Structures are given as structure tokens and as C-alpha cells.
């Protein structure tokens, strides 16, 4: 199970600056169990966004947002609501946000941080990986994790060593930052590359006290 917790409200609202219509996507898997992106949190988020003057064009909760085929097929029924939105607010872990951003040609904002499980890493038999860094950066990278897609885990752009799109440290691997550049270009978000991402606070990898006091957390730690 991938444990996630909601980002601060001010941070989420900042992501949506200049946007009016938002489609909210929740996850009935780990995010529902974490209390960060299930039906209850999606309904609460809709209320808060509408209270902040945003138009919520639609909401949907899908069983596993980390499954791209499932995301694509379920969202087909909401094509008009998604098209009417400026962006999608994705309420789930880093894997789910990456999968949605890869599946839908729309700006996708992460509303959660994925936190560490004490050594395990969020993995899925697809391409996406999450290091559970506790301070999700997918907002700035078009939904591609810079920590796992870049061999050096660089957070502020390419190292300059890539050759023909391949990483200088692993010629078998695509350069993560070239993938990020292409994704941002595809979503008309190249301006994100001008934002400096400050050094990460790795202590955020650990869950907040509220999450650590839950029975779910106790079960995960003893499992
Ligand atoms: S930035 Fe990467 S490692 Fe950190 S929470 Fe997001 S997807 Fe996971
Ligand atoms: S070549 Fe690309 S993926 Fe490899 S370390 Fe440099 S920026 Fe990261």
C-alpha cells in the first residue's frame, strides 16, 4: 500500500492560480485507505474549491488511478467534463498522478504527498516509480517524477550529459529530463522550467503525526 497525505490547502490553491474550471479525480485504492483522495475527500475538495470561486466541471473516483488502461476507459464517460476544465486535480499518490498525466493530455496537478514506508518504494508493473519523498514535485515536471526518472535525481533540469535522448550514466535509459521537457511542451507548460525548486526537505518523507496515529499506519509498520 502507498501512503499519501494531502498537501496544504494553500499549496493546492496556488497550483490552480489563473484557472477557473477544475475536474477532480480521486482514487478508491490506497488514497481512499490513506484518507487523502477517496470519495469523502473528493467531496470535501469540491466544496472547498467552489467556496474559493472555482468551477468544478466534474468529479470521479476510480478504483486504481495507477492503472493507465483503467483511467483511460473510465474517463471516456466524462470526456466533456474533462474537456471543459482547465486542469485535473489528481488526489492520490505519486504513482497515480504520473499515470493520469501520462494518460490524459491535460494539465494535472498533484494534491497529495506520498510518504515513506520505512524502506519500501512505491512500485507498479508499469513505467512509473515513486521514491515516496514526502514533498511531491509532479506539479513542476508535467507529471514525470524527477527523482526516479533522472538517474541523478536532479530536481532543477538536465545535467547536460544526455546523448541522443539517452542518459549519460545509462545509455539504455531515456534521459528523464528530456522526457520532462517533451511532456511540458506537449501540455503547453514549458514555463514551469523557469521555476527554481529549492533543496528538498527530506524529513518530510516521514508521515505527519495524524497519519502515524492511525490503525492503518500501525498495520503497515507491523506487516
Ligand atoms: S516527487 Fe516523485 S518521489 Fe516525490 S512523491 Fe512525487 S512521485 Fe513520489
Ligand atoms: S543525462 Fe538526463 S537522466 Fe541522466 S543524469 Fe543527466 S539529466 Fe539525469
Short mmCIF file of C-alpha atoms and ligand atoms in Angstrom, two decimals:
data_model
loop_
_atom_site.label_atom_id
_atom_site.label_comp_id
_atom_site.label_asym_id
_atom_site.label_seq_id
_atom_site.Cartn_x
_atom_site.Cartn_y
_atom_site.Cartn_z
CA UNK A 1 0.00 0.00 0.00
CA UNK A 2 1.18 3.52 -0.87
CA UNK A 3 0.55 6.02 1.93
CA UNK A 4 -0.24 9.58 0.90
CA UNK A 5 -1.42 12.69 2.68
CA UNK A 6 -3.00 15.86 1.34
CA UNK A 7 -0.79 18.82 0.61
CA UNK A 8 -1.52 22.08 2.46
CA UNK A 9 -4.61 23.82 1.07
CA UNK A 10 -2.64 26.99 0.21
CA UNK A 11 -0.23 24.95 -1.90
CA UNK A 12 -3.05 23.25 -3.82
CA UNK A 13 -4.82 26.58 -4.38
CA UNK A 14 -1.56 28.09 -5.61
CA UNK A 15 -1.28 25.38 -8.26
CA UNK A 16 -4.71 26.40 -9.57
CA UNK A 17 -3.94 30.10 -9.81
CA UNK A 18 -5.36 31.56 -13.03
CA UNK A 19 -7.54 28.53 -13.70
CA UNK A 20 -11.34 28.56 -13.40
CA UNK A 21 -12.59 25.08 -14.28
CA UNK A 22 -11.23 22.07 -12.41
CA UNK A 23 -12.05 18.37 -12.78
CA UNK A 24 -11.33 16.39 -9.59
CA UNK A 25 -10.12 12.82 -9.80
CA UNK A 26 -9.95 10.59 -6.71
CA UNK A 27 -8.70 7.04 -6.10
CA UNK A 28 -10.58 4.24 -4.40
CA UNK A 29 -7.37 2.32 -3.71
CA UNK A 30 -4.52 3.42 -1.46
CA UNK A 31 -5.60 7.08 -1.40
CA UNK A 32 -9.02 6.11 -0.10
CA UNK A 33 -7.38 4.00 2.61
CA UNK A 34 -4.95 6.83 3.42
CA UNK A 35 -7.83 9.30 3.77
CA UNK A 36 -6.23 11.57 1.19
CA UNK A 37 -8.20 11.02 -2.02
CA UNK A 38 -11.26 8.80 -1.60
CA UNK A 39 -14.90 9.81 -2.16
CA UNK A 40 -15.09 11.75 1.14
CA UNK A 41 -12.00 13.83 0.40
CA UNK A 42 -13.12 14.44 -3.21
CA UNK A 43 -16.49 15.78 -1.99
CA UNK A 44 -14.72 17.97 0.59
CA UNK A 45 -12.32 19.28 -2.04
CA UNK A 46 -15.20 20.12 -4.38
CA UNK A 47 -16.81 22.19 -1.61
CA UNK A 48 -13.57 23.99 -0.81
CA UNK A 49 -12.80 24.77 -4.44
CA UNK A 50 -16.30 26.07 -5.08
CA UNK A 51 -16.00 28.15 -1.91
CA UNK A 52 -12.80 29.60 -3.37
CA UNK A 53 -14.64 30.65 -6.53
CA UNK A 54 -13.59 27.78 -8.79
CA UNK A 55 -15.97 25.90 -11.07
CA UNK A 56 -15.75 22.14 -10.58
CA UNK A 57 -16.65 20.75 -14.00
CA UNK A 58 -16.95 17.21 -12.65
CA UNK A 59 -15.61 14.66 -10.18
CA UNK A 60 -14.84 10.97 -10.43
CA UNK A 61 -13.33 8.33 -8.16
CA UNK A 62 -11.64 5.44 -9.94
CA UNK A 63 -10.55 2.21 -8.26
CA UNK A 64 -6.84 2.45 -9.05
CA UNK A 65 -5.51 5.64 -10.59
CA UNK A 66 -2.13 3.96 -11.09
CA UNK A 67 -3.68 1.77 -13.83
CA UNK A 68 -3.49 3.72 -17.06
CA UNK A 69 -5.84 1.48 -19.05
CA UNK A 70 -8.47 1.78 -16.32
CA UNK A 71 -8.06 5.57 -16.11
CA UNK A 72 -8.46 5.96 -19.87
CA UNK A 73 -11.50 3.72 -20.13
CA UNK A 74 -13.33 5.20 -17.11
CA UNK A 75 -12.66 8.81 -18.10
CA UNK A 76 -14.17 8.19 -21.53
CA UNK A 77 -17.60 8.64 -19.95
CA UNK A 78 -16.56 12.09 -18.67
CA UNK A 79 -14.90 13.42 -21.81
CA UNK A 80 -17.00 16.61 -21.88
CA UNK A 81 -16.43 17.43 -18.21
CA UNK A 82 -12.69 16.94 -18.57
CA UNK A 83 -12.61 18.98 -21.77
CA UNK A 84 -14.45 21.84 -20.03
CA UNK A 85 -11.80 22.01 -17.28
CA UNK A 86 -8.53 23.92 -17.37
CA UNK A 87 -6.89 21.12 -15.43
CA UNK A 88 -7.34 17.93 -13.44
CA UNK A 89 -6.66 17.89 -9.70
CA UNK A 90 -5.45 14.35 -9.00
CA UNK A 91 -6.00 13.26 -5.40
CA UNK A 92 -3.72 10.29 -4.99
CA UNK A 93 -0.15 9.06 -4.64
CA UNK A 94 2.78 9.89 -6.92
CA UNK A 95 2.24 6.75 -8.99
CA UNK A 96 -1.39 7.65 -9.67
CA UNK A 97 -0.63 11.25 -10.62
CA UNK A 98 2.09 10.07 -13.01
CA UNK A 99 -0.26 7.52 -14.59
CA UNK A 100 -3.06 10.06 -15.08
CA UNK A 101 -0.66 12.69 -16.50
CA UNK A 102 0.60 10.10 -19.00
CA UNK A 103 -2.94 9.07 -19.97
CA UNK A 104 -4.70 12.41 -20.45
CA UNK A 105 -3.43 15.38 -22.45
CA UNK A 106 -4.45 17.89 -19.81
CA UNK A 107 -2.54 19.75 -17.10
CA UNK A 108 -2.58 17.53 -14.00
CA UNK A 109 -1.96 18.92 -10.50
CA UNK A 110 -0.95 16.66 -7.59
CA UNK A 111 -2.93 17.28 -4.40
CA UNK A 112 -1.03 14.77 -2.24
CA UNK A 113 2.44 13.99 -0.97
CA UNK A 114 3.47 10.34 -0.89
CA UNK A 115 5.28 9.40 2.31
CA UNK A 116 7.85 6.81 3.14
CA UNK A 117 7.06 3.33 4.42
CA UNK A 118 10.43 2.80 6.03
CA UNK A 119 12.34 1.32 3.12
CA UNK A 120 9.79 0.06 0.63
CA UNK A 121 9.32 2.00 -2.59
CA UNK A 122 6.13 2.70 -4.48
CA UNK A 123 6.38 0.40 -7.49
CA UNK A 124 3.98 -0.82 -10.11
CA UNK A 125 4.45 -3.13 -13.09
CA UNK A 126 4.30 -0.10 -15.34
CA UNK A 127 6.93 2.57 -16.06
CA UNK A 128 6.09 4.90 -13.17
CA UNK A 129 8.14 4.93 -9.97
CA UNK A 130 7.81 6.96 -6.76
CA UNK A 131 10.53 7.34 -4.10
CA UNK A 132 7.92 8.40 -1.52
CA UNK A 133 9.81 11.64 -0.96
CA UNK A 134 7.04 13.31 1.06
CA UNK A 135 7.10 16.52 -0.99
CA UNK A 136 5.70 15.73 -4.42
CA UNK A 137 7.20 17.75 -7.29
CA UNK A 138 5.00 16.48 -10.11
CA UNK A 139 3.38 19.92 -10.41
CA UNK A 140 6.60 21.28 -11.93
CA UNK A 141 7.57 18.38 -14.16
CA UNK A 142 4.47 17.60 -16.19
CA UNK A 143 3.70 14.59 -14.04
CA UNK A 144 7.03 12.79 -14.50
CA UNK A 145 8.94 12.17 -11.26
CA UNK A 146 12.38 13.82 -11.49
CA UNK A 147 13.68 11.76 -8.59
CA UNK A 148 13.06 8.42 -10.28
CA UNK A 149 13.18 9.33 -14.00
CA UNK A 150 16.56 11.10 -13.72
CA UNK A 151 19.47 8.82 -12.77
CA UNK A 152 20.95 11.58 -10.59
CA UNK A 153 17.54 12.53 -9.14
CA UNK A 154 18.08 16.13 -10.25
CA UNK A 155 15.23 18.48 -9.38
CA UNK A 156 16.24 21.50 -11.49
CA UNK A 157 16.76 20.40 -15.02
CA UNK A 158 19.07 18.32 -17.06
CA UNK A 159 22.75 17.77 -16.25
CA UNK A 160 23.69 18.35 -19.89
CA UNK A 161 25.25 14.95 -20.41
CA UNK A 162 22.46 13.27 -22.37
CA UNK A 163 23.29 11.93 -25.84
CA UNK A 164 20.51 11.45 -28.40
CA UNK A 165 17.94 11.41 -25.63
CA UNK A 166 19.74 8.80 -23.54
CA UNK A 167 21.17 9.23 -20.02
CA UNK A 168 24.95 9.73 -19.78
CA UNK A 169 25.11 7.24 -16.91
CA UNK A 170 22.92 4.61 -18.53
CA UNK A 171 22.72 4.68 -22.35
CA UNK A 172 19.91 2.14 -22.22
CA UNK A 173 17.72 4.61 -20.32
CA UNK A 174 15.89 7.65 -21.69
CA UNK A 175 17.08 10.91 -20.10
CA UNK A 176 14.40 11.74 -17.53
CA UNK A 177 14.74 15.48 -18.04
CA UNK A 178 14.35 15.19 -21.79
CA UNK A 179 11.12 13.28 -21.13
CA UNK A 180 10.02 16.05 -18.74
CA UNK A 181 10.81 18.71 -21.37
CA UNK A 182 8.77 16.85 -24.01
CA UNK A 183 5.84 16.37 -21.62
CA UNK A 184 5.80 20.04 -20.57
CA UNK A 185 5.94 21.07 -24.22
CA UNK A 186 3.06 18.75 -25.08
CA UNK A 187 0.95 20.32 -22.30
CA UNK A 188 1.99 23.89 -23.12
CA UNK A 189 3.67 24.20 -19.71
CA UNK A 190 7.27 24.99 -20.61
CA UNK A 191 7.08 27.98 -18.25
CA UNK A 192 7.38 25.51 -15.37
CA UNK A 193 11.06 25.07 -16.28
CA UNK A 194 11.72 28.66 -15.19
CA UNK A 195 10.68 27.88 -11.61
CA UNK A 196 13.52 27.06 -9.23
CA UNK A 197 12.80 24.10 -6.98
CA UNK A 198 14.55 24.69 -3.63
CA UNK A 199 16.56 21.90 -1.99
CA UNK A 200 14.25 19.20 -0.74
CA UNK A 201 13.41 18.74 2.91
CA UNK A 202 13.93 15.00 3.21
CA UNK A 203 12.47 14.89 6.72
CA UNK A 204 9.09 15.23 5.01
CA UNK A 205 9.48 11.61 3.90
CA UNK A 206 8.07 10.59 7.27
CA UNK A 207 4.28 10.85 7.68
CA UNK A 208 2.75 13.59 9.81
CA UNK A 209 1.64 12.68 13.37
CA UNK A 210 -2.02 12.40 12.30
CA UNK A 211 -1.20 9.70 9.73
CA UNK A 212 1.12 7.89 12.15
CA UNK A 213 -1.59 7.69 14.79
CA UNK A 214 -3.95 5.67 12.57
CA UNK A 215 -4.55 1.92 12.81
CA UNK A 216 -3.70 1.69 9.12
CA UNK A 217 -0.20 3.02 9.74
CA UNK A 218 0.27 0.62 12.68
CA UNK A 219 -0.76 -2.30 10.47
CA UNK A 220 1.58 -1.23 7.68
CA UNK A 221 4.52 -0.91 10.06
CA UNK A 222 3.96 -4.35 11.57
CA UNK A 223 3.07 -6.05 8.26
S1 LIG B 1 8.17 13.78 -6.49
FE1 LIG B 1 8.42 11.66 -7.15
S2 LIG B 1 9.14 10.61 -5.32
FE2 LIG B 1 8.26 12.53 -4.62
S3 LIG B 1 6.11 11.98 -4.07
FE3 LIG B 1 6.15 12.79 -6.21
S4 LIG B 1 6.30 10.95 -7.50
FE4 LIG B 1 6.91 10.34 -5.42
S1 LIG B 2 21.51 12.52 -18.64
FE1 LIG B 2 19.40 13.07 -18.03
S2 LIG B 2 18.66 11.34 -16.76
FE2 LIG B 2 20.90 11.15 -16.94
S3 LIG B 2 21.65 12.15 -15.07
FE3 LIG B 2 21.67 13.71 -16.74
S4 LIG B 2 19.66 14.76 -16.56
FE4 LIG B 2 19.52 12.86 -15.34
#
